[in-house]
PDB file of C-alpha atoms in Angstrom:
ATOM      1  CA  ALA A   1      20.507   3.437   0.875  1.00  0.00           C
ATOM      2  CA  ALA A   2      17.824   3.231   3.654  1.00  0.00           C
ATOM      3  CA  ALA A   3      15.542   6.557   2.779  1.00  0.00           C
ATOM      4  CA  ALA A   4      15.914   5.759  -1.488  1.00  0.00           C
ATOM      5  CA  ILE A   5      13.195   2.716  -0.874  1.00  0.00           C
ATOM      6  CA  ARG A   6       9.982   2.992  -0.981  1.00  0.00           C
ATOM      7  CA  ASP A   7       8.127  -0.121   0.589  1.00  0.00           C
ATOM      8  CA  SER A   8       8.542  -0.355   4.048  1.00  0.00           C
ATOM      9  CA  GLU A   9       8.992  -3.999   3.800  1.00  0.00           C
ATOM     10  CA  SER A  10      12.308  -3.773   1.706  1.00  0.00           C
ATOM     11  CA  LEU A  11      13.111  -0.962   3.754  1.00  0.00           C
ATOM     12  CA  LEU A  12      13.060  -2.865   6.480  1.00  0.00           C
ATOM     13  CA  ARG A  13      14.979  -6.390   5.740  1.00  0.00           C
ATOM     14  CA  SER A  14      17.709  -4.111   3.762  1.00  0.00           C
ATOM     15  CA  VAL A  15      18.921  -2.738   7.225  1.00  0.00           C
ATOM     16  CA  VAL A  16      18.302  -5.374   8.632  1.00  0.00           C
ATOM     17  CA  ASP A  17      20.178  -7.321   6.346  1.00  0.00           C
ATOM     18  CA  LEU A  18      22.713  -4.811   6.681  1.00  0.00           C
ATOM     19  CA  THR A  19      23.076  -3.538   9.734  1.00  0.00           C
ATOM     20  CA  ASN A  20      23.931  -7.889  10.932  1.00  0.00           C
ATOM     21  CA  TYR A  21      26.122  -8.071   7.765  1.00  0.00           C
ATOM     22  CA  SER A  22      28.201  -4.816   8.748  1.00  0.00           C
ATOM     23  CA  PHE A  23      28.377  -5.219  11.966  1.00  0.00           C
ATOM     24  CA  LYS A  24      28.925  -8.633  12.669  1.00  0.00           C
ATOM     25  CA  LEU A  25      25.781  -9.057  14.887  1.00  0.00           C
ATOM     26  CA  TYR A  26      24.868 -11.967  16.334  1.00  0.00           C
ATOM     27  CA  HIS A  27      21.290 -10.750  14.804  1.00  0.00           C
ATOM     28  CA  THR A  28      19.289  -7.765  13.931  1.00  0.00           C
ATOM     29  CA  SER A  29      15.147  -7.436  13.702  1.00  0.00           C
ATOM     30  CA  VAL A  30      13.342  -4.795  14.350  1.00  0.00           C
ATOM     31  CA  TYR A  31      10.154  -4.690  15.731  1.00  0.00           C
ATOM     32  CA  LEU A  32       6.988  -2.432  15.002  1.00  0.00           C
ATOM     33  CA  LEU A  33       4.442  -1.199  17.679  1.00  0.00           C
ATOM     34  CA  LYS A  34       0.697  -2.458  16.908  1.00  0.00           C
ATOM     35  CA  GLU A  35      -1.983  -1.114  19.041  1.00  0.00           C
ATOM     36  CA  ASN A  36      -5.209  -3.934  19.422  1.00  0.00           C
ATOM     37  CA  LYS A  37      -8.539  -1.934  18.626  1.00  0.00           C
ATOM     38  CA  GLU A  38     -10.930  -4.473  19.659  1.00  0.00           C
ATOM     39  CA  ASP A  39      -9.308  -4.649  23.956  1.00  0.00           C
ATOM     40  CA  GLU A  40      -6.732  -1.826  23.302  1.00  0.00           C
ATOM     41  CA  THR A  41      -3.631  -3.861  24.176  1.00  0.00           C
ATOM     42  CA  LYS A  42      -0.041  -2.424  23.174  1.00  0.00           C
ATOM     43  CA  SER A  43       2.591  -5.365  21.478  1.00  0.00           C
ATOM     44  CA  LEU A  44       5.904  -5.081  19.038  1.00  0.00           C
ATOM     45  CA  LYS A  45       5.749  -7.883  16.528  1.00  0.00           C
ATOM     46  CA  LEU A  46       8.159  -9.334  14.604  1.00  0.00           C
ATOM     47  CA  SER A  47       9.019  -6.998  10.654  1.00  0.00           C
ATOM     48  CA  ALA A  48      12.088  -7.440   9.846  1.00  0.00           C
ATOM     49  CA  ALA A  49      14.668 -10.454  11.060  1.00  0.00           C
ATOM     50  CA  SER A  50      18.234 -11.150   9.845  1.00  0.00           C
ATOM     51  CA  GLY A  51      19.271 -15.102   8.835  1.00  0.00           C
ATOM     52  CA  LYS A  52      16.949 -17.940   8.598  1.00  0.00           C
ATOM     53  CA  VAL A  53      16.206 -17.481  12.825  1.00  0.00           C
ATOM     54  CA  GLY A  54      14.411 -14.290  11.363  1.00  0.00           C
ATOM     55  CA  HIS A  55      12.578 -15.634   8.798  1.00  0.00           C
ATOM     56  CA  LYS A  56      11.448 -18.218  10.387  1.00  0.00           C
ATOM     57  CA  MET A  57      10.764 -15.935  14.227  1.00  0.00           C
ATOM     58  CA  LEU A  58       8.300 -13.896  10.727  1.00  0.00           C
ATOM     59  CA  LYS A  59       7.143 -16.953   9.807  1.00  0.00           C
ATOM     60  CA  ASP A  60       6.204 -18.375  12.913  1.00  0.00           C
ATOM     61  CA  GLY A  61       4.733 -14.263  13.545  1.00  0.00           C
ATOM     62  CA  PHE A  62       6.897 -13.408  16.680  1.00  0.00           C
ATOM     63  CA  SER A  63       5.190 -10.400  18.784  1.00  0.00           C
ATOM     64  CA  ILE A  64       6.229  -9.442  22.286  1.00  0.00           C
ATOM     65  CA  GLY A  65       4.225  -7.534  24.775  1.00  0.00           C
ATOM     66  CA  LEU A  66       4.537  -3.447  25.659  1.00  0.00           C
ATOM     67  CA  THR A  67       3.489  -4.951  29.724  1.00  0.00           C
ATOM     68  CA  GLN A  68       5.687  -7.819  29.317  1.00  0.00           C
ATOM     69  CA  LYS A  69       8.365  -7.756  32.486  1.00  0.00           C
ATOM     70  CA  LYS A  70      11.188  -9.662  30.646  1.00  0.00           C
ATOM     71  CA  SER A  71      12.314  -8.090  27.856  1.00  0.00           C
ATOM     72  CA  VAL A  72      14.855  -6.190  27.129  1.00  0.00           C
ATOM     73  CA  VAL A  73      12.657  -4.382  23.783  1.00  0.00           C
ATOM     74  CA  ALA A  74       9.212  -4.276  25.505  1.00  0.00           C
ATOM     75  CA  GLN A  75      11.533  -2.095  28.334  1.00  0.00           C
ATOM     76  CA  ALA A  76      13.122  -0.211  25.952  1.00  0.00           C
ATOM     77  CA  ALA A  77       9.704  -0.203  24.470  1.00  0.00           C
ATOM     78  CA  ARG A  78       7.948   1.229  27.552  1.00  0.00           C
ATOM     79  CA  THR A  79      10.902   3.895  29.104  1.00  0.00           C
ATOM     80  CA  LEU A  80      11.601   5.228  25.363  1.00  0.00           C
ATOM     81  CA  GLU A  81      15.090   4.762  26.343  1.00  0.00           C
ATOM     82  CA  PRO A  82      17.726   2.721  25.041  1.00  0.00           C
ATOM     83  CA  VAL A  83      18.198  -0.748  27.122  1.00  0.00           C
ATOM     84  CA  ILE A  84      21.754  -2.568  27.223  1.00  0.00           C
ATOM     85  CA  VAL A  85      21.841  -5.520  28.301  1.00  0.00           C
ATOM     86  CA  ARG A  86      25.661  -6.874  28.795  1.00  0.00           C
ATOM     87  CA  ASP A  87      25.376 -10.076  29.851  1.00  0.00           C
ATOM     88  CA  THR A  88      23.279 -12.609  29.025  1.00  0.00           C
ATOM     89  CA  VAL A  89      23.583 -15.122  31.735  1.00  0.00           C
ATOM     90  CA  ASN A  90      20.985 -14.574  34.677  1.00  0.00           C
ATOM     91  CA  ASN A  91      19.860 -10.738  33.920  1.00  0.00           C
ATOM     92  CA  ASP A  92      16.780 -10.509  34.463  1.00  0.00           C
ATOM     93  CA  LEU A  93      15.369  -8.480  31.197  1.00  0.00           C
ATOM     94  CA  PHE A  94      16.264 -10.641  28.995  1.00  0.00           C
ATOM     95  CA  LEU A  95      13.640 -12.948  27.476  1.00  0.00           C
ATOM     96  CA  GLU A  96      15.235 -16.426  25.604  1.00  0.00           C
ATOM     97  CA  HIS A  97      13.732 -17.547  21.866  1.00  0.00           C
ATOM     98  CA  PRO A  98      14.401 -20.589  21.721  1.00  0.00           C
ATOM     99  CA  LEU A  99      15.957 -20.458  18.277  1.00  0.00           C
ATOM    100  CA  LEU A 100      19.171 -17.622  19.151  1.00  0.00           C
ATOM    101  CA  LYS A 101      20.064 -19.073  22.445  1.00  0.00           C
ATOM    102  CA  ASN A 102      23.954 -18.372  21.388  1.00  0.00           C
ATOM    103  CA  THR A 103      22.658 -14.462  22.712  1.00  0.00           C
ATOM    104  CA  ARG A 104      25.100 -13.711  25.386  1.00  0.00           C
ATOM    105  CA  SER A 105      23.726  -9.582  24.798  1.00  0.00           C
ATOM    106  CA  GLU A 106      21.529  -7.124  24.073  1.00  0.00           C
ATOM    107  CA  MET A 107      20.647  -3.511  23.045  1.00  0.00           C
ATOM    108  CA  ALA A 108      17.410  -1.809  22.422  1.00  0.00           C
ATOM    109  CA  ILE A 109      16.996   0.986  20.850  1.00  0.00           C
ATOM    110  CA  PRO A 110      13.651   3.165  20.818  1.00  0.00           C
ATOM    111  CA  MET A 111      12.311   4.335  16.912  1.00  0.00           C
ATOM    112  CA  VAL A 112      10.633   7.560  17.808  1.00  0.00           C
ATOM    113  CA  VAL A 113       9.715   9.600  16.101  1.00  0.00           C
ATOM    114  CA  ALA A 114       7.774  13.538  15.902  1.00  0.00           C
ATOM    115  CA  ASP A 115       8.129  11.943  19.632  1.00  0.00           C
ATOM    116  CA  LYS A 116       5.797   9.382  19.104  1.00  0.00           C
ATOM    117  CA  LEU A 117       7.509   5.297  19.392  1.00  0.00           C
ATOM    118  CA  ILE A 118       6.714   3.081  16.086  1.00  0.00           C
ATOM    119  CA  GLY A 119       8.903   0.742  17.345  1.00  0.00           C
ATOM    120  CA  ILE A 120      12.287  -1.156  18.400  1.00  0.00           C
ATOM    121  CA  PHE A 121      15.603  -1.430  16.420  1.00  0.00           C
ATOM    122  CA  ASN A 122      17.136  -4.368  18.736  1.00  0.00           C
ATOM    123  CA  VAL A 123      20.668  -6.132  18.111  1.00  0.00           C
ATOM    124  CA  ALA A 124      21.502  -9.069  19.857  1.00  0.00           C
ATOM    125  CA  ALA A 125      25.375 -10.748  19.885  1.00  0.00           C
ATOM    126  CA  ASP A 126      26.931 -13.878  20.372  1.00  0.00           C
ATOM    127  CA  VAL A 127      29.457 -12.791  23.110  1.00  0.00           C
ATOM    128  CA  PRO A 128      28.624 -10.551  26.302  1.00  0.00           C
ATOM    129  CA  ASP A 129      30.564  -6.779  26.669  1.00  0.00           C
ATOM    130  CA  ARG A 130      29.670  -6.479  22.549  1.00  0.00           C
ATOM    131  CA  PHE A 131      27.885  -3.468  23.177  1.00  0.00           C
ATOM    132  CA  SER A 132      30.154  -0.019  24.179  1.00  0.00           C
ATOM    133  CA  GLU A 133      28.964   3.555  24.575  1.00  0.00           C
ATOM    134  CA  ASP A 134      30.454   4.871  20.905  1.00  0.00           C
ATOM    135  CA  ASP A 135      28.513   1.556  19.349  1.00  0.00           C
ATOM    136  CA  LEU A 136      25.118   3.339  21.736  1.00  0.00           C
ATOM    137  CA  GLN A 137      25.378   6.307  20.276  1.00  0.00           C
ATOM    138  CA  THR A 138      25.781   4.693  16.039  1.00  0.00           C
ATOM    139  CA  TYR A 139      22.344   2.587  16.583  1.00  0.00           C
ATOM    140  CA  ILE A 140      20.792   5.707  17.672  1.00  0.00           C
ATOM    141  CA  THR A 141      21.325   7.497  14.777  1.00  0.00           C
ATOM    142  CA  LEU A 142      20.846   4.078  12.834  1.00  0.00           C
ATOM    143  CA  SER A 143      17.223   3.771  14.513  1.00  0.00           C
ATOM    144  CA  ALA A 144      16.282   7.854  14.098  1.00  0.00           C
ATOM    145  CA  GLN A 145      17.212   7.540  10.842  1.00  0.00           C
ATOM    146  CA  THR A 146      15.626   4.048   9.496  1.00  0.00           C
ATOM    147  CA  ALA A 147      12.457   5.382  11.302  1.00  0.00           C
ATOM    148  CA  VAL A 148      12.190   8.281   9.334  1.00  0.00           C
ATOM    149  CA  ALA A 149      12.730   5.973   6.197  1.00  0.00           C
ATOM    150  CA  LEU A 150      10.153   3.960   7.537  1.00  0.00           C
ATOM    151  CA  GLN A 151       7.847   6.642   7.882  1.00  0.00           C
ATOM    152  CA  ASN A 152       8.324   8.063   4.999  1.00  0.00           C
ATOM    153  CA  ALA A 153       7.705   4.996   2.680  1.00  0.00           C
ATOM    154  CA  GLN A 154       5.197   3.816   4.767  1.00  0.00           C
ATOM    155  CA  LEU A 155       3.326   7.815   3.051  1.00  0.00           C
ATOM    156  CA  TYR A 156       4.825   6.791  -0.051  1.00  0.00           C
ATOM    157  CA  GLU A 157       2.231   3.759  -0.074  1.00  0.00           C
ATOM    158  CA  GLU A 158       0.100   5.506   1.274  1.00  0.00           C
ATOM    159  CA  GLN A 159      -0.261   8.090  -1.328  1.00  0.00           C
ATOM    160  CA  ILE A 160      -0.075   5.516  -4.037  1.00  0.00           C
ATOM    161  CA  ALA A 161      -3.367   3.673  -2.594  1.00  0.00           C
ATOM    162  CA  THR A 162      -4.800   7.119  -2.573  1.00  0.00           C
ATOM    163  CA  VAL A 163      -4.201   7.875  -5.561  1.00  0.00           C
ATOM    164  CA  GLU A 164      -4.865   4.137  -7.373  1.00  0.00           C
ATOM    165  CA  ARG A 165      -7.899   4.991  -5.429  1.00  0.00           C
ATOM    166  CA  LEU A 166      -8.925   8.169  -6.629  1.00  0.00           C
TER     167      LEU A 166
END
């Protein structure tokens, strides 16, 4: 379904909503890597998130600095490896968000295309130990397919913009 959507915003919104609903998760989101050319810093900008809480976080412009030490999302981005927090209570990597107080387990998977990080696919549950190694393989596949579909949507949008300029 994701491959058929040509608008990147609609694509990401559909992926997070369908993932959240299909897997009965507490929260699902996608962060895209953004580079600030002025100060050469990098951040992970929330670009799609499930539910009313997700819409509020998007409206607030939530983002996470790539150098943020206490963040599952930033850790996955820095290492280009999936990160699973089986229980968020007293976990050094878990960054609590005030709108997502019931998060008890979290998993962040890098979205990589041609060895380049484009973002992080993030899922959260309201129970500890929600994500297993089998789940990890499923979400790695979902993340990879979403990354390719997103890149295709962005290329399509660029082509449309070029045609309109011409």
